[in-house]
Coordinates of C-alpha atoms in Angstrom, one line a residue:
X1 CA -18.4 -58.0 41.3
X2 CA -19.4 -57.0 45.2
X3 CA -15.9 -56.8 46.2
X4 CA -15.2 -54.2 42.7
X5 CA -17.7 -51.9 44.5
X6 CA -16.4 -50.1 46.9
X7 CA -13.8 -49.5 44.1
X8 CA -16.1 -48.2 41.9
X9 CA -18.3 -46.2 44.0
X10 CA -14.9 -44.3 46.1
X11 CA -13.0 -41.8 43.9
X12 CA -11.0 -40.6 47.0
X13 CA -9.7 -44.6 47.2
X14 CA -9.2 -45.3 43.9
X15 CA -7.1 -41.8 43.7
X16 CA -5.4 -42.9 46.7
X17 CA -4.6 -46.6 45.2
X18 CA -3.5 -45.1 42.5
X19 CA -1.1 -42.8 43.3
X20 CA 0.3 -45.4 45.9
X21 CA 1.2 -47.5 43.4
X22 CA 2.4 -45.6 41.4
X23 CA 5.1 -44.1 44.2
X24 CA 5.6 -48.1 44.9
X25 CA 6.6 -48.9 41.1
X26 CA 8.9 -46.0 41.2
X27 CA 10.4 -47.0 44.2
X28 CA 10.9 -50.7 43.3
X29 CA 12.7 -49.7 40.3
X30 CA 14.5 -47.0 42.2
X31 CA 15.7 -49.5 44.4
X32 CA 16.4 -52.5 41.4
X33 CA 18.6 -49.6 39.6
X34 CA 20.5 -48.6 42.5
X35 CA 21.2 -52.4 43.4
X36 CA 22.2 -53.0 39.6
X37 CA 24.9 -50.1 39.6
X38 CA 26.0 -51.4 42.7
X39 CA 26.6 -54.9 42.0
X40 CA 28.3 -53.4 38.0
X41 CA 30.6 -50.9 40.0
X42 CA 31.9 -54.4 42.0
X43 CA 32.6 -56.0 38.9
X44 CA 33.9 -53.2 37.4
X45 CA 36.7 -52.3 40.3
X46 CA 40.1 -52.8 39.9
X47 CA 42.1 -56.3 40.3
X48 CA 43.3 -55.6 44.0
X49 CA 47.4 -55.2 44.2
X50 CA 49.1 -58.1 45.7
X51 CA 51.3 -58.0 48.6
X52 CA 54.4 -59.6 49.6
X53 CA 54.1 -62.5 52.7
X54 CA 56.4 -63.8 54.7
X55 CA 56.3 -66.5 57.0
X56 CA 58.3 -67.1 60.3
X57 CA 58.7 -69.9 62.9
X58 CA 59.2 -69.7 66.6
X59 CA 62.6 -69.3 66.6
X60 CA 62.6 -66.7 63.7
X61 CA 62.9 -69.5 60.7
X62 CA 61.8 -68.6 57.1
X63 CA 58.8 -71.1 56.5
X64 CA 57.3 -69.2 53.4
X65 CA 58.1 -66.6 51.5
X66 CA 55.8 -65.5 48.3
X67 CA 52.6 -63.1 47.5
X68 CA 49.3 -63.2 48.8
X69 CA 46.4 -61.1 46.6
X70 CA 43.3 -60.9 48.1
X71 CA 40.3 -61.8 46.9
X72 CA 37.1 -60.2 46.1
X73 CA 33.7 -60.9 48.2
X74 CA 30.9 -59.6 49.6
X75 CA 31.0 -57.6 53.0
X76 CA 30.3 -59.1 56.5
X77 CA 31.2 -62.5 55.0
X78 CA 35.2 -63.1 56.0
X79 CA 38.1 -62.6 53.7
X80 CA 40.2 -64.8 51.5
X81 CA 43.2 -64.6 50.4
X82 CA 45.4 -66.4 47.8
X83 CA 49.2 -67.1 47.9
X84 CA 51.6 -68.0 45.6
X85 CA 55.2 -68.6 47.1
X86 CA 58.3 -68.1 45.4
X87 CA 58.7 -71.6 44.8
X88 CA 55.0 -71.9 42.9
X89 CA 52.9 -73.4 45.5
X90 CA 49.6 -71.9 45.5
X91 CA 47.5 -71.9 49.2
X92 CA 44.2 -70.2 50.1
X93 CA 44.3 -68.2 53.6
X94 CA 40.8 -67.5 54.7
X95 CA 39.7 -65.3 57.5
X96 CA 36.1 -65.2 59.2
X97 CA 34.0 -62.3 59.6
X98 CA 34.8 -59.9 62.5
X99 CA 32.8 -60.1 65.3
X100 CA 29.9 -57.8 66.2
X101 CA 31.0 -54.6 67.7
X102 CA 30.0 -55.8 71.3
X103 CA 31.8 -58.2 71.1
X104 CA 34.4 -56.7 70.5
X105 CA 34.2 -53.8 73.3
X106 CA 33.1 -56.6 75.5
X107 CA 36.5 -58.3 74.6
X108 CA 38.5 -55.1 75.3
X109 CA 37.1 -54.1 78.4
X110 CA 37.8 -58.0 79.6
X111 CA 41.4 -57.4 78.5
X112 CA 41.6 -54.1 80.8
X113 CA 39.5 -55.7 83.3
X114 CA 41.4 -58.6 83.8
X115 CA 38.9 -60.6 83.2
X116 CA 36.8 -62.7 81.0
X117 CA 32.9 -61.5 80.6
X118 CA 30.4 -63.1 78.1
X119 CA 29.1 -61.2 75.4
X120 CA 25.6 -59.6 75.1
X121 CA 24.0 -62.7 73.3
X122 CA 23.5 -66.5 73.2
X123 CA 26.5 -68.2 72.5
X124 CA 27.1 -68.5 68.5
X125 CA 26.8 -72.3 66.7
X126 CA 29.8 -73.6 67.0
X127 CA 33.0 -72.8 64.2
X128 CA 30.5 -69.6 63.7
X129 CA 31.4 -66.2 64.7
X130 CA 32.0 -65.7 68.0
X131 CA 30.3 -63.1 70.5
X132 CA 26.4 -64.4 69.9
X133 CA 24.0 -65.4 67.6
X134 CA 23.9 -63.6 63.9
X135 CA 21.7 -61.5 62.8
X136 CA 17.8 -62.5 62.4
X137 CA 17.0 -63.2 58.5
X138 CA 14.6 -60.4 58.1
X139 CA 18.0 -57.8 58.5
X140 CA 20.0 -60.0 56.2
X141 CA 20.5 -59.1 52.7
X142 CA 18.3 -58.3 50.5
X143 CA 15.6 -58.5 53.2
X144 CA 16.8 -55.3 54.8
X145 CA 16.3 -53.6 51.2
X146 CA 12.6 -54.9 50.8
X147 CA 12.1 -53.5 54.2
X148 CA 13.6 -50.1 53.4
X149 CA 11.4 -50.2 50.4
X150 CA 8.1 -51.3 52.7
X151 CA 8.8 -48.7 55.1
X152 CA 9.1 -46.0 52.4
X153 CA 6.1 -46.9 50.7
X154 CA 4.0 -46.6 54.1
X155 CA 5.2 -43.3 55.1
X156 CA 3.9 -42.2 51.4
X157 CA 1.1 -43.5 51.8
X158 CA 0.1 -42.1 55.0
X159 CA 1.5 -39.1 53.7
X160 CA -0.2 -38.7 50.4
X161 CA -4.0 -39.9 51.8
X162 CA -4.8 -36.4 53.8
X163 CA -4.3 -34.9 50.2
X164 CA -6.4 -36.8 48.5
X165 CA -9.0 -37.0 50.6
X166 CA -9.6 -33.1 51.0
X167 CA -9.7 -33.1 47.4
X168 CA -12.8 -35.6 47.4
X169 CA -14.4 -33.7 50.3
X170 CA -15.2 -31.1 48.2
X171 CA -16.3 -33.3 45.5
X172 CA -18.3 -35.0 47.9
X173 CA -19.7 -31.7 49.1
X174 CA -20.4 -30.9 45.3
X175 CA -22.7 -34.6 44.8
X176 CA -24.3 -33.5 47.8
X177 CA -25.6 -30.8 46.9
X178 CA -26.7 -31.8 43.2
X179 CA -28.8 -34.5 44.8
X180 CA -30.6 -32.0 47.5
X181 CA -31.4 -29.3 44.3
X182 CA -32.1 -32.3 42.0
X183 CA -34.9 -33.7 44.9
X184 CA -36.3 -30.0 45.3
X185 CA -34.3 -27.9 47.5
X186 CA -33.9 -24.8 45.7
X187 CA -31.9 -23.2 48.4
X188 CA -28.9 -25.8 48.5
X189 CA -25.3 -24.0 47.4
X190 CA -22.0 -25.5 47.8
X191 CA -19.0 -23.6 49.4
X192 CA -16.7 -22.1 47.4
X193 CA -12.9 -22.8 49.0
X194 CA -9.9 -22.9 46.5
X195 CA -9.1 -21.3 43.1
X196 CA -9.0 -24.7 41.1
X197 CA -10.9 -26.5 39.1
X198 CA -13.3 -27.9 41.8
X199 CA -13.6 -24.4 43.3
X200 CA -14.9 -23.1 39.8
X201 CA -16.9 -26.1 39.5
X202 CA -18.8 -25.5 42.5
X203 CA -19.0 -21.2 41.9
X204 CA -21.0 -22.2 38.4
X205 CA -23.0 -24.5 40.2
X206 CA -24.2 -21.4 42.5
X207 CA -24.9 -19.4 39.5
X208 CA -26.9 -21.8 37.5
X209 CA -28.5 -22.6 41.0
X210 CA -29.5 -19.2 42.1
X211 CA -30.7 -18.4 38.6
X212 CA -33.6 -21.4 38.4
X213 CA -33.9 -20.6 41.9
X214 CA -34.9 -17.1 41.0
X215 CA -36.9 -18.1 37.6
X216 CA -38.7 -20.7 39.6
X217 CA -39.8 -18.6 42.3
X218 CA -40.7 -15.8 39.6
X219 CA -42.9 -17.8 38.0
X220 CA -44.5 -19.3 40.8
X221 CA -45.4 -15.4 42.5
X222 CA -46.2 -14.8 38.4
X223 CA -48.9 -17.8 38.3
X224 CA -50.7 -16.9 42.1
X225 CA -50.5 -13.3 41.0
X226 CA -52.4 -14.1 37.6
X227 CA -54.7 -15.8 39.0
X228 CA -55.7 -13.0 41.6
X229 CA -55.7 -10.8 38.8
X230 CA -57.8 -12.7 36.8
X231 CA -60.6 -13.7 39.5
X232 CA -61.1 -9.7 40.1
X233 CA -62.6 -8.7 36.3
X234 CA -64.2 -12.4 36.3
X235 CA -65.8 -11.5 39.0
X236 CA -66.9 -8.0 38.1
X237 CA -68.4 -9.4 34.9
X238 CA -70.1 -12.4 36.5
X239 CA -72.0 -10.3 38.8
X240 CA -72.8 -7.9 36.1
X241 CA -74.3 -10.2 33.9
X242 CA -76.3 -11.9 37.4
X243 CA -78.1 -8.0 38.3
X244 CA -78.5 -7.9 34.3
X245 CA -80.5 -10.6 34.4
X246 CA -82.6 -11.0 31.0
X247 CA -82.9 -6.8 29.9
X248 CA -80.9 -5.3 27.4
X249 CA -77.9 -3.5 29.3
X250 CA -77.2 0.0 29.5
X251 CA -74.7 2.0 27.5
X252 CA -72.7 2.6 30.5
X253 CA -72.9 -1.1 31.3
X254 CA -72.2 -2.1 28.4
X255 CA -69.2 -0.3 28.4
X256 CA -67.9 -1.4 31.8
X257 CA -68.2 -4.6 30.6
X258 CA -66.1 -4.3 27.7
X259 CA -63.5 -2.7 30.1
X260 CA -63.3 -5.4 32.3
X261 CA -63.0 -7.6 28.9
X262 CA -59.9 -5.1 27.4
X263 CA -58.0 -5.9 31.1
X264 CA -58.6 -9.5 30.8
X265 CA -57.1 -9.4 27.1
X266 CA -54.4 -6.8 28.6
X267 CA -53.3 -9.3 31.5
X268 CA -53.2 -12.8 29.3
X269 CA -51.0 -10.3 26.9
X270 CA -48.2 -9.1 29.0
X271 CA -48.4 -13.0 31.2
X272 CA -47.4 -14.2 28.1
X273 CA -44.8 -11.6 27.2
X274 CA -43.0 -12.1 30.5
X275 CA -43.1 -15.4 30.2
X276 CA -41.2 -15.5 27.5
X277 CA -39.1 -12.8 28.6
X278 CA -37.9 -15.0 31.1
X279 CA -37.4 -17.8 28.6
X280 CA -34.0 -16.6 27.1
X281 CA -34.3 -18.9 24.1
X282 CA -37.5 -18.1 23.3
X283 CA -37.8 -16.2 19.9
X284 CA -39.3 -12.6 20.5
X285 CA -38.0 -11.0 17.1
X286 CA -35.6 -10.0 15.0
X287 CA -33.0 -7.7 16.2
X288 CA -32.4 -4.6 13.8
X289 CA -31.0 -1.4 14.5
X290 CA -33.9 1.0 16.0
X291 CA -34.4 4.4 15.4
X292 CA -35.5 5.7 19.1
X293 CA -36.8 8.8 18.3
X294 CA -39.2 8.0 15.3
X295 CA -40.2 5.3 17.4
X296 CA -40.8 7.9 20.8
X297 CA -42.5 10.3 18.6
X298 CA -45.2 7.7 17.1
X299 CA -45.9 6.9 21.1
X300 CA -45.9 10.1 22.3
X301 CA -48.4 11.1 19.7
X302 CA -50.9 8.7 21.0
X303 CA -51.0 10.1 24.4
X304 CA -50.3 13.8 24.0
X305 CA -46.5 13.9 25.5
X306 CA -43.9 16.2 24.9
X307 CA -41.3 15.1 22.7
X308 CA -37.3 16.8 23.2
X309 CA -34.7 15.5 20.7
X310 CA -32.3 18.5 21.2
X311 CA -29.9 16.7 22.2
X312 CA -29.5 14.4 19.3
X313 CA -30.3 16.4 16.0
X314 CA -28.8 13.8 13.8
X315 CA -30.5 11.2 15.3
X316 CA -29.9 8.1 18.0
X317 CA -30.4 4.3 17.4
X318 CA -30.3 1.2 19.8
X319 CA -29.5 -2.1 18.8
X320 CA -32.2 -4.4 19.7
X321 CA -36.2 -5.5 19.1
X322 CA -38.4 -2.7 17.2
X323 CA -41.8 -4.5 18.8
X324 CA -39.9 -5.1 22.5
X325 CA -38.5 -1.3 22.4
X326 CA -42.0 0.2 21.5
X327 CA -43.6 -2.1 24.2
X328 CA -41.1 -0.9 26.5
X329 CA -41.5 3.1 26.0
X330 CA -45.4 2.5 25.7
X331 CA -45.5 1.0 29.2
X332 CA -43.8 3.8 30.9
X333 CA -46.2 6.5 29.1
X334 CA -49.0 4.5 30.2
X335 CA -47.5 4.7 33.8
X336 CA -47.0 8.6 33.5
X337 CA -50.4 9.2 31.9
X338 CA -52.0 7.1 34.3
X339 CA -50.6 8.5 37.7
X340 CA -49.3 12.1 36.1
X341 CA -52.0 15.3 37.0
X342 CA -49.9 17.5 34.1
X343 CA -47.8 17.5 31.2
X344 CA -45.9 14.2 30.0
X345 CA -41.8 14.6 28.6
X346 CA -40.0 12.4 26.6
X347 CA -36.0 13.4 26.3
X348 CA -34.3 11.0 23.7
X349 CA -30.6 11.6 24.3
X350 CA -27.1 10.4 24.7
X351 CA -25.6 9.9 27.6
X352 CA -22.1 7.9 28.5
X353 CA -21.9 5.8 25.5
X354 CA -25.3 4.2 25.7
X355 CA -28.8 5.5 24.2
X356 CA -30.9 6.9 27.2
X357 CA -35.3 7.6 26.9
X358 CA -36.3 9.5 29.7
X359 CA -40.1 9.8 30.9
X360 CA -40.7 12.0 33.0
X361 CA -44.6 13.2 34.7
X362 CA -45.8 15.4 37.5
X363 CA -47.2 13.0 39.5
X364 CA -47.7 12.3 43.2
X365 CA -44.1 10.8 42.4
X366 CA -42.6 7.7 44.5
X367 CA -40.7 7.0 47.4
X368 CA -37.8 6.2 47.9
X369 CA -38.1 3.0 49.6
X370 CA -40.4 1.9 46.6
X371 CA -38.5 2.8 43.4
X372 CA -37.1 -0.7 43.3
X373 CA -40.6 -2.6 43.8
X374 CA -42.5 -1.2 41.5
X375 CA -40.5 -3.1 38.8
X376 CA -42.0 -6.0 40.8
X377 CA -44.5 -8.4 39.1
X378 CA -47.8 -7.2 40.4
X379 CA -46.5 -4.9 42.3
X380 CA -48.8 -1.6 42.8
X381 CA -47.8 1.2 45.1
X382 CA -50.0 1.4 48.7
X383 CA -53.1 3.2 47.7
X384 CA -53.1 2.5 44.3
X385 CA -56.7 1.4 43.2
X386 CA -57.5 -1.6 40.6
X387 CA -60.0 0.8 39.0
X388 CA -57.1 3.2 38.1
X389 CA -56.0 1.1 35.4
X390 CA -53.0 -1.5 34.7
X391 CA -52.4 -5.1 36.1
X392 CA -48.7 -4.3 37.7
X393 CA -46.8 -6.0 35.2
X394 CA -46.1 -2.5 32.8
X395 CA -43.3 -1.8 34.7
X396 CA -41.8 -5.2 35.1
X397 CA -42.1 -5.8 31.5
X398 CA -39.8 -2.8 31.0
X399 CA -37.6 -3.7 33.4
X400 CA -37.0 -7.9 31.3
X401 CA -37.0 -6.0 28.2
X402 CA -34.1 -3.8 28.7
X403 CA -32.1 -6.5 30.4
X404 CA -33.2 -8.7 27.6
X405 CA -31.2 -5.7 25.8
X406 CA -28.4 -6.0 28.0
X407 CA -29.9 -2.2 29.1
X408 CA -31.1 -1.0 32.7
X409 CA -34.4 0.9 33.9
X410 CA -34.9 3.1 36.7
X411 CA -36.7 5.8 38.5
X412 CA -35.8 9.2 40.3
X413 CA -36.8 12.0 41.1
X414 CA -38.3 14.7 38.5
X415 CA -37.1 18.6 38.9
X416 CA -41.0 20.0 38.3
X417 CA -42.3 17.6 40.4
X418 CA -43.1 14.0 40.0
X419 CA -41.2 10.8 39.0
X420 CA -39.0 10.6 36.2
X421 CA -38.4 6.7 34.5
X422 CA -34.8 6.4 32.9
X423 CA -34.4 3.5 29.7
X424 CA -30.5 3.2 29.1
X425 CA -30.1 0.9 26.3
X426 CA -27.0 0.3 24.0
X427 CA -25.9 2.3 20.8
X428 CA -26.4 0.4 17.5
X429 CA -22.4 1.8 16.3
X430 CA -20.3 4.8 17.7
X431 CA -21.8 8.1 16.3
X432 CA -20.1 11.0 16.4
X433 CA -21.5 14.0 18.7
X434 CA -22.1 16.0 21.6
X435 CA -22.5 13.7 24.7
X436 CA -24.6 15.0 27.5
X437 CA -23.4 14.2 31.1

């Protein structure tokens, strides 16, 4: 079982082993096959034509006369040939192999020397070929072939290995990096090199890692905010109820009480409602087409604001959460009413294909800098008091319920003066009717 380990435990070696044999099965019958049709194209060639032989003495005598036919054989192993004379005798004439091509050059240049030099070699057995020793066994066939075959199969595997393992890097890099965020490291993100599958494997493993990253650290700042926020009217109402001491309390004290009290129940509200904001399966309602202006004009009521639907006289509904959508335009009038030293505008309108609720006040406004922070958890512009109302989650409610609507929030600048909030959702269907710009 220890020595299946390393198998087990190595992708890039068991990819490697795999594909190495797999290269050495095809060559070893790559190799049989062309040895096969080899040895059936032998078989299959022609008798050879015979030829006629004659057979002289010395003195220019006729000793045989017939036909010699030469035999088929293997290369490098001699020649034999058989001979039938006219008269019907049979004989067998066989010649050795030729000698290696040293020899042979050695041989020539002797003759032109005059002379007789040894070949390059030990001297052959003897009634072997002349002109040295044969060739060593490992050359011979078919020993050559399975070291053709050896040879082959190296240089593929040598070849095919740099491959495979920059293909398990990456994977390598991936497990990494799993274990890191699986132990805690948030932070940990794998590089994204290559379009294929690994490459896309690692991208969706950014994603999903940014996104925890991003809910965990939102609902760790959403927990140490809470708990600020909640030791402030705690305290207030502790030390309230210490000066009180055993007399009735005041009307005004009373009432400060039961403020304090209101912001508690306020804050555990909308803690809850992001919460599950940020819980994407968690059930919030039922979505139903919503009629946007009935629902501005029933919130607009309850703090005096200006409502202008000129733009949509036949009237303008948003697919999405009645008790999310009223949440959402109550927050920002709350903002406006709270910061806003004059009148309050709602504009219900359409604008590029989506449904758009703008609130607009006349206000200190906000700068520039800040218009993304105040959609913040807890975030209150510099200056702001506690006393002035609100726990700095209104606005970054508004901004999770229109993403949970797959809409967007915003703030700029107001024409009279002030800030101006801007809720795009999307249309319930296509209505036909003036667009404005």
């Amino acid at each position: 079982m220890k020595l299946s380990n390393p198998f087990a435990q190595r992708l890039s070696l068991r990819i490697w082993l795999a594909v190495v044999a797999g290269m050495a099965v095809l060559t070893l019958a790559v190799g049989w096959a062309w040895r096969v049709a080899v040895e059936e194209g032998n078989m299959a060639q022609p008798a050879p034509h015979g030829r006629e032989l004659l057979l002289r003495s010395a003195d220019g005598q006729t000793v045989m006369r017939g036909y010699a036919v030469r035999e088929p054989g293997p290369p490098g192993e001699g020649i034999d040939f058989r001979i039938e004379t006219d008269n019907g005798e049979k004989f067998t004439l066989e010649l050795g192999p030729k000698p290696p091509r040293e020899d042979r050059r050695g041989e020539r240049a002797d003759e032109r020397g005059g002379e007789r030099r040894r070949a390059v070699g030990p001297p052959g057995p003897p009634g072997g070929p002349p002109g040295g020793a044969d060739r060593a066994f490992w050359l011979r066939p078919p020993f050559g072939f399975v070291w053709m075959l050896a040879i082959m199969g190296l240089a593929a595997a040598l070849g095919v290995y740099p491959v495979i393992r920059r293909l398990t890097l990456r994977l390598e890099a991936l497990q990494r990096s799993v274990k890191k965020f699986g132990e805690g490291d948030l932070s940990v993100r794998v590089p994204e090199t290559g379009q294929d599958e690994v490459a896309d494997l690692a991208r969706q493993f950014n994603a999903a890692a940014a996104r925890v990253e991003t809910l965990v650290k939102s609902h760790k700042s959403l927990l140490a905010n809470a708990s600020h926020e909640l030791r402030s009217p705690l305290t207030r109402i502790r030390m309230g109820l210490e000066l009180m001491g055993g007399d009735q309390p005041s009307p005004a004290f009373r009432a400060e009480i039961l403020r304090n009290i209101a912001e508690l129940d306020q804050l555990v509200d909308e803690i809850l409602l992001a919460s599950r904001l940020d819980a994407r399966e968690a059930d919030v309602g039922t979505v139903e087409e919503v009629d946007l202006i009935g629902l501005a004009a029933e919130e607009c009521a309850r703090v005096d604001a200006d409502l202008d639907v000129s733009a949509v006289p036949e009237g303008l509904e948003a697919h999405g959460i009645s008790k999310l959508l009223r949440r959402a335009i109550r927050n920002l009038l709350e903002n406006a009413r709270r910061y806003s030293t004059g009148e309050i505008t709602v504009v219900v309108q359409r604008a590029g294909g989506m449904a758009e609720v703008r609130v607009c006040d006349q206000g200190p406004g906000v700068p520039p800098a800040q218009r993304e922070r105040i959609f913040e958890p807890f975030y209150r512009l510099p200056g702001a008091s506690e006393r002035s109302g609100g726990v700095g989650l209104g606005l970054a409610l508004v901004r999770s319920i229109a993403g949970r609507h797959n809409g967007t929030v915003h703030c700029e600048d107001h024409a009279g003066g002030g800030a101006c909030f801007v809720l795009r959702l999307p249309l319930a269907q296509p209505v036909a009717g003036p667009h404005t710009p």
